[in-house]
CSV table of C-alpha atoms in Angstrom, one decimal:
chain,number,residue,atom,x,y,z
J,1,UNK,CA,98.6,58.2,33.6
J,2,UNK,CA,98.8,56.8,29.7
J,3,UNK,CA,101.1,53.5,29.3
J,4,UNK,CA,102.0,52.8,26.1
J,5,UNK,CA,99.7,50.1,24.2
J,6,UNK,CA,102.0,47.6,24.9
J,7,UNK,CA,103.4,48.2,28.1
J,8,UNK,CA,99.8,48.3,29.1
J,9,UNK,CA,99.0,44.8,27.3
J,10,UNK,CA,102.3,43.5,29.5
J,11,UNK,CA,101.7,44.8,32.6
J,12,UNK,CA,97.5,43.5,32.3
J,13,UNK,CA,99.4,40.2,31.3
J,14,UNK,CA,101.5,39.7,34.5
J,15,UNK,CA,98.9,40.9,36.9
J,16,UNK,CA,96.2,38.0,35.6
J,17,UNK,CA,99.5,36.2,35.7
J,18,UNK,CA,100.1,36.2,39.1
J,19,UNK,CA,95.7,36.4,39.8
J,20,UNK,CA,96.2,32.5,40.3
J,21,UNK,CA,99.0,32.8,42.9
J,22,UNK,CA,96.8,35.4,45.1
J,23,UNK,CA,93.8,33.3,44.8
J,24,UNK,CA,95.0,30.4,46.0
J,25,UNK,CA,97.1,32.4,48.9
J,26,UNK,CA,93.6,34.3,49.6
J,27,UNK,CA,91.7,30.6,50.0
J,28,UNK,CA,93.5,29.2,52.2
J,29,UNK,CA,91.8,31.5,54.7
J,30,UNK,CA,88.7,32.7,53.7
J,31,UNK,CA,85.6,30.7,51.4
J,32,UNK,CA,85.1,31.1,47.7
J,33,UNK,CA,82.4,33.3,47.5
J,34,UNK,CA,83.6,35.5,49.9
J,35,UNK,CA,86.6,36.2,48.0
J,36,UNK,CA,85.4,36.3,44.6
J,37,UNK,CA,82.7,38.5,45.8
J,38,UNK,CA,84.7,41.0,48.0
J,39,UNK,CA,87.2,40.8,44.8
J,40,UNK,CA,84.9,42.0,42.3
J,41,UNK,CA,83.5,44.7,44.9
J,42,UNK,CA,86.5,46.8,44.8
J,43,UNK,CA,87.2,46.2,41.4
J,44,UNK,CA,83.9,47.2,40.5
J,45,UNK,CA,83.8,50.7,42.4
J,46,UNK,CA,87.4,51.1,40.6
J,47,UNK,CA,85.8,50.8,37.5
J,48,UNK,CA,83.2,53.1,38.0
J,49,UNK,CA,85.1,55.8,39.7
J,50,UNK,CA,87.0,55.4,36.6
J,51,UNK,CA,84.0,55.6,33.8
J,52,UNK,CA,83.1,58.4,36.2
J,53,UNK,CA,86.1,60.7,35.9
J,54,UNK,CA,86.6,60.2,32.4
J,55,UNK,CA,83.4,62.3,32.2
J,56,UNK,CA,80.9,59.2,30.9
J,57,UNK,CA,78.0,58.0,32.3
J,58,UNK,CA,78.6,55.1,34.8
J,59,UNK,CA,75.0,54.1,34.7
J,60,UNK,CA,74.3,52.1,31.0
J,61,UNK,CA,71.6,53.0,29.0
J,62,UNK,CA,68.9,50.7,29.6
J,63,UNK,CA,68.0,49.3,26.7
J,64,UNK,CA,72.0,47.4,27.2
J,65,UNK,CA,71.2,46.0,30.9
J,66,UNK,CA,70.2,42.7,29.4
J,67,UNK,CA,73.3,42.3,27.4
J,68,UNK,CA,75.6,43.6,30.8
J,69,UNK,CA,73.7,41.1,32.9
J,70,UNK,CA,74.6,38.3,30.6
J,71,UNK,CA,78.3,39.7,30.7
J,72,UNK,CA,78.1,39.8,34.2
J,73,UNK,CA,76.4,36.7,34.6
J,74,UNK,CA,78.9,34.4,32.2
J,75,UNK,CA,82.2,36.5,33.3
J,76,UNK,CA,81.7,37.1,36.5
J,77,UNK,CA,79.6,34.9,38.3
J,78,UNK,CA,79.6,31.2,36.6
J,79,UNK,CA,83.5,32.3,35.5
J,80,UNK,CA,84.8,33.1,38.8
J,81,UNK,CA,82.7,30.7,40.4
J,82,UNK,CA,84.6,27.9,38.8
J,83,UNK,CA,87.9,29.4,38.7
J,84,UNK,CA,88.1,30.0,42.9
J,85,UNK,CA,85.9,26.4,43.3
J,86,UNK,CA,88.7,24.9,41.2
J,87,UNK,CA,91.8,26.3,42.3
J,88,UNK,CA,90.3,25.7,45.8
J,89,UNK,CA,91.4,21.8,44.9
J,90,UNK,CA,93.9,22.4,42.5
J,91,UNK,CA,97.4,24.0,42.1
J,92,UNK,CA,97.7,27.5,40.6
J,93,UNK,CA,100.2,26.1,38.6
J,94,UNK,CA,97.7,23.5,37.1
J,95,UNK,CA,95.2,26.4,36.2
J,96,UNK,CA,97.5,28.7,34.5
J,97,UNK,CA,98.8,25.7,32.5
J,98,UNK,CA,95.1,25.3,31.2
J,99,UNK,CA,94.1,28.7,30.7
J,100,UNK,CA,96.2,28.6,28.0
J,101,UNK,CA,93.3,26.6,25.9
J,102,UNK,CA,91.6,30.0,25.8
J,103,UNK,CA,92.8,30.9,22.8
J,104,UNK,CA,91.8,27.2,20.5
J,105,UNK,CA,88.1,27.8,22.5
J,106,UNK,CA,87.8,31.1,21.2
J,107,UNK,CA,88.7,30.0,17.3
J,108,UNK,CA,85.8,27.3,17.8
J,109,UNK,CA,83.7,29.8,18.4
J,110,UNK,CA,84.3,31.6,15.8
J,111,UNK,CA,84.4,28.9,13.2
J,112,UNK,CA,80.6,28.2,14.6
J,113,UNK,CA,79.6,31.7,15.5
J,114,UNK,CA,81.0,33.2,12.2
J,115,UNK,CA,81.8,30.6,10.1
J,116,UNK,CA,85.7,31.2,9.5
J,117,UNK,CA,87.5,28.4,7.6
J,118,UNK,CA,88.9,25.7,9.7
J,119,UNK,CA,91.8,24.2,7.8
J,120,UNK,CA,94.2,21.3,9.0
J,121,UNK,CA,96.5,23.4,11.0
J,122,UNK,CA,93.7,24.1,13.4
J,123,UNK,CA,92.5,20.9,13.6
J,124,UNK,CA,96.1,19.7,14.5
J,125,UNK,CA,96.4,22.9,16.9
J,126,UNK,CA,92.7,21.8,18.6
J,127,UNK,CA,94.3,18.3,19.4
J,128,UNK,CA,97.3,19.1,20.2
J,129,UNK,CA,95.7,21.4,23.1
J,130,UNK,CA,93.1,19.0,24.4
J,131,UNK,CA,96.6,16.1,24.2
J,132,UNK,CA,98.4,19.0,26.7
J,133,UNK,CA,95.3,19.7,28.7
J,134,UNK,CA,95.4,15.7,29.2
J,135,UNK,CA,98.5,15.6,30.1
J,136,UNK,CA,98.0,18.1,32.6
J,137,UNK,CA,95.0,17.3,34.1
J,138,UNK,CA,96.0,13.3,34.5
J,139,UNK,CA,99.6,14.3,35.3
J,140,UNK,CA,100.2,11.2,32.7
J,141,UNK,CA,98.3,8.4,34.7
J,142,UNK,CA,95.7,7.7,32.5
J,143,UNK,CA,93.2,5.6,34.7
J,144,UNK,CA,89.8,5.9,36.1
J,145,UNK,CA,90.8,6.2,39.6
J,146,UNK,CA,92.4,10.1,38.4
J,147,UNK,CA,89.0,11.2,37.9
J,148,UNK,CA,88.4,10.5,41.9
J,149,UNK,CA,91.4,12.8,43.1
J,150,UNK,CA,90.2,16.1,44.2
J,151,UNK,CA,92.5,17.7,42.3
J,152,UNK,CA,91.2,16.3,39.4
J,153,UNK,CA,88.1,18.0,39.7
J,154,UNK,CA,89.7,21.3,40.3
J,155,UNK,CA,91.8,20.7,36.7
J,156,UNK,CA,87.8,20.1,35.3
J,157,UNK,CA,86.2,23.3,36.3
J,158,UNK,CA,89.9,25.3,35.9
J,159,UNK,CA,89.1,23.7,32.0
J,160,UNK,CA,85.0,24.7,31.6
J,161,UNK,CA,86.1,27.9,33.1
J,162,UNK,CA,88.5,28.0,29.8
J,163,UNK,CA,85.5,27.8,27.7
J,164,UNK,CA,83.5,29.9,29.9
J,165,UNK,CA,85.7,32.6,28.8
J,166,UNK,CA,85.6,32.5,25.3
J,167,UNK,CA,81.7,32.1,25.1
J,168,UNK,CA,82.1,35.7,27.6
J,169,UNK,CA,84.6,37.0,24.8
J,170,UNK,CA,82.4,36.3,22.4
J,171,UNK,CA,78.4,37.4,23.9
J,172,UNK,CA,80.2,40.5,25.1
J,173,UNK,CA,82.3,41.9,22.3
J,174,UNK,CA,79.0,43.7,20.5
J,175,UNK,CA,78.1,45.2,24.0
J,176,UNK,CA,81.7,46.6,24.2
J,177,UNK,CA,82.2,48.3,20.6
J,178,UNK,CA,78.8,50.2,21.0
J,179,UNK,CA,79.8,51.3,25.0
J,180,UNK,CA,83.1,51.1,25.1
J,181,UNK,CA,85.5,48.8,26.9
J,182,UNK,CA,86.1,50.5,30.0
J,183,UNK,CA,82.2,51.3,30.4
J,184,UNK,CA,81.2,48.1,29.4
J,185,UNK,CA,83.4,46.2,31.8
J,186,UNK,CA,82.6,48.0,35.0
J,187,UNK,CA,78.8,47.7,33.9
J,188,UNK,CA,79.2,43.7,33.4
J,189,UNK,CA,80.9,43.9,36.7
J,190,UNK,CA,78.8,45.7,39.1
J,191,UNK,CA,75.9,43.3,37.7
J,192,UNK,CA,77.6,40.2,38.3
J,193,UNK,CA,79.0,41.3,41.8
J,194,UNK,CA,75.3,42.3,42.8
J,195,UNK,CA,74.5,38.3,41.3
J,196,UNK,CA,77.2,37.5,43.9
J,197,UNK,CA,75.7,39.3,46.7
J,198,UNK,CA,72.7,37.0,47.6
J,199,UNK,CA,75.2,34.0,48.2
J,200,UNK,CA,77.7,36.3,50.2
J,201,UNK,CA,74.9,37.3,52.1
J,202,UNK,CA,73.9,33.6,52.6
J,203,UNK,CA,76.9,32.4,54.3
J,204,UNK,CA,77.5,35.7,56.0
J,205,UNK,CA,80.9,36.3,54.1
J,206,UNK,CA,81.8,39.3,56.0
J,207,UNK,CA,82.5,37.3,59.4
J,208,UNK,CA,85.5,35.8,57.4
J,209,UNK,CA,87.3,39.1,56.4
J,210,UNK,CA,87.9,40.3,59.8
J,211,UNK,CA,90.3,36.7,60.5
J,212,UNK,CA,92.2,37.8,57.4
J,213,UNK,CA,96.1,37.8,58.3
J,214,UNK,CA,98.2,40.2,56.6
J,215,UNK,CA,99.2,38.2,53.4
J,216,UNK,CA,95.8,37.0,52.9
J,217,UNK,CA,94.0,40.9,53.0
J,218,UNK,CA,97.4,41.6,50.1
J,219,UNK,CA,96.2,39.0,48.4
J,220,UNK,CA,92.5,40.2,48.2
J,221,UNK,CA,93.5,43.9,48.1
J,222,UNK,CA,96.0,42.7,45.1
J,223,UNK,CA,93.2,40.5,43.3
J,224,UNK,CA,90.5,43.3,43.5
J,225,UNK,CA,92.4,46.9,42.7
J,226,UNK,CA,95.1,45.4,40.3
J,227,UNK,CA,93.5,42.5,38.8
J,228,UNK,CA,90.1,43.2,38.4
J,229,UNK,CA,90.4,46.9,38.4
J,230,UNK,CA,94.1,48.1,36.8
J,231,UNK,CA,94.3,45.0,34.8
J,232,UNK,CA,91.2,45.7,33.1
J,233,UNK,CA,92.2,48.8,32.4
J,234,UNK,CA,95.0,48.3,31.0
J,235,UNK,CA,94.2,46.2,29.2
J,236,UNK,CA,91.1,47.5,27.1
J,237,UNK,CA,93.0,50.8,27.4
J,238,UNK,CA,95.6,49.3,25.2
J,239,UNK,CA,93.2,47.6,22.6
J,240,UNK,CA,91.6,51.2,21.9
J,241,UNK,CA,94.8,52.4,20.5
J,242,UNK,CA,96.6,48.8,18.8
J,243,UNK,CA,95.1,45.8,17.0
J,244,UNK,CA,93.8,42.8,19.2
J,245,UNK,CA,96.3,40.1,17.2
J,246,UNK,CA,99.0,42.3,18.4
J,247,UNK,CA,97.9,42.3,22.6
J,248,UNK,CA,96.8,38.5,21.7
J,249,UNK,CA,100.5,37.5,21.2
J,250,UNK,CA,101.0,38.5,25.0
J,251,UNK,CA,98.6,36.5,26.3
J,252,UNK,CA,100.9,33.3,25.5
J,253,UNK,CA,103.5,34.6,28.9
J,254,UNK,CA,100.5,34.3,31.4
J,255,UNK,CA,101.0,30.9,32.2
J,256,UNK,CA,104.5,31.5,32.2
J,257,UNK,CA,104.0,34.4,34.7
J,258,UNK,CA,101.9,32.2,36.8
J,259,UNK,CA,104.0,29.3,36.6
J,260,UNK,CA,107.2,31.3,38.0
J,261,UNK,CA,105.2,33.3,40.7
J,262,UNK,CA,103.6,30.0,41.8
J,263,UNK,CA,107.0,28.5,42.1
J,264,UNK,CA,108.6,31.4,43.8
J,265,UNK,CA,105.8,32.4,46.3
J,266,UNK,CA,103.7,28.9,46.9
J,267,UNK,CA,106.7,27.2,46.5
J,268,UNK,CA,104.5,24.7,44.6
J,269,UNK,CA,105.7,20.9,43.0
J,270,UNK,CA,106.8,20.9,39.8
J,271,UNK,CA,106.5,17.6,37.3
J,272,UNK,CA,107.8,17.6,34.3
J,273,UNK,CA,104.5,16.2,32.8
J,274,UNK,CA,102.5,19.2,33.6
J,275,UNK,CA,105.8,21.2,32.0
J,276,UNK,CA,105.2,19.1,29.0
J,277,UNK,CA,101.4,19.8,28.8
J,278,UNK,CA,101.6,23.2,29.2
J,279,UNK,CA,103.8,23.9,26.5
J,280,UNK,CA,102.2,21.2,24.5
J,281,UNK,CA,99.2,23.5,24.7
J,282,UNK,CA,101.1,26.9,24.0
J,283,UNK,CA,102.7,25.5,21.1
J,284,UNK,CA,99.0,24.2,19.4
J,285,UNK,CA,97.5,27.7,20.7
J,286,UNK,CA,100.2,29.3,18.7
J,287,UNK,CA,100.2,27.0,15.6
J,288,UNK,CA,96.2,28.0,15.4
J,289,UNK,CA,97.1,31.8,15.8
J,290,UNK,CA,99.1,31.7,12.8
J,291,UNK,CA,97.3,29.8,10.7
J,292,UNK,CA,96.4,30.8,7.5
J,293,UNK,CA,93.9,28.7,7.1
């Protein structure tokens, strides 16, 4: 089935969206690394079964397996790593707020990597995102005894895995014009899953899935088809047939999505501080997007 570009950018949009919401449902019953790993498992076989029936190769030449395993090893293993670690102490809520600083992370990047003008309006964009990431983070109590609150330290790695993602964005982008985005994806995937493996095996993961209850196998089943496996798809699908400043624009509702699903299923606290971050940060990520200079 072909969405159109759009449609396909949305739908990949609310499914990350609502990622944060499953992820926290799915920890409260089973470990990190079991989830992230039994996540990326089915999203991974997806993938391939996908590369697979479209006729390509699902096995990369080799001459690109170093460049996959450094995909897989930034995006899925460190990335995920911090993102279930993280929302593990804090609220989903929290993290979708700050995922928002993707965007200003990714322009750094560029201005270093490429060396594209950084003009005034970014600058005032970059702090104005790190003042809303503040905001949310401290919940407006600035103090050294914030730092020692474990949710704290879930808003921290929910922010390096911000940056964690641009720096995969950026490494990976070569790797995925020459293969292609679908290809590419499920070949960064499979490597980092396997990376995952070892530490599932460790803590003997698979004793945890059989205590799953109901909500808590729809929430890994939901995280590893749709998110990792659909919303992928979608998503690259879409970028093969419309510019990426045009599917960018969408990314600015995912906190939004995760903000409402959080409040409707987890029935999560709302402050208006961490409102006021939040769109504190959308705002500057926004202001940056459309600067000219």
């Amino acid at each position: 089935m072909t969405f159109p570009p759009r449609l396909g950018v949305l739908l990949a949009v609310v499914l990350w969206g609502v990622s944060f919401v499953a992820t926290k449902a799915a920890l409260a019953e089973i470990s990190p690394v079991t989830l992230i790993f039994t996540r990326f498992l089915l999203g991974s076989v997806l993938l391939v079964a996908i590369v697979w029936l479209r006729g390509a190769s699902p096995i990369p030449p080799r001459d690109a397996l170093p460049a996959l395993a450094l995909m897989g090893f930034v995006g899925i293993f460190v990335h995920q790593l911090l993102q279930a670690y993280g929302l593990s102490l804090t609220t989903a809520t929290h993290a979708g707020w700050l995922i928002g600083l993707t965007p200003i992370w990714s322009a750094v990047l560029a201005a270093i990597a490429l060396r594209e003008r950084f003009g005034a309006i970014k600058i005032l964009g970059l702090l104005g995102g790190f003042t809303g990431a503040l905001l949310v983070v401290t919940r407006g109590e600035i103090g050294a005894s914030v730092l020692t609150m474990p949710s704290t330290r879930g808003d921290l790695l929910i922010l390096i895995s911000t940056f964690n993602w641009a720096l995969y964005s950026t490494i990976g982008h070569r790797t995925i014009r020459r293969l292609g985005p679908t290809r590419a994806t499920a070949g960064g995937m499979v490597l980092g899953t396997l990376m995952l493996a070892p530490l599932f095996v460790i803590r003997a993961g698979w004793r945890e899935l059989p205590h799953l209850s109901g909500t808590g196998t729809l929430a890994v089943l939901f995280l590893g088809i749709c998110c990792s496996g659909l919303g992928y798809l979608f998503w690259y699908g879409a970028l093969e047939r419309i510019e990426v400043s045009r599917a960018a624009v969408f990314l600015y509702l995912e906190p939004l999505v995760t903000f409402v699903a959080a409040l409707i299923l987890l029935h999560e606290p709302v402050r208006p501080i961490t409102i006021a971050g939040g769109i504190i940060v959308l705002l500057s990520v926004v202001a940056m997007q459309y600067a000219k200079e």
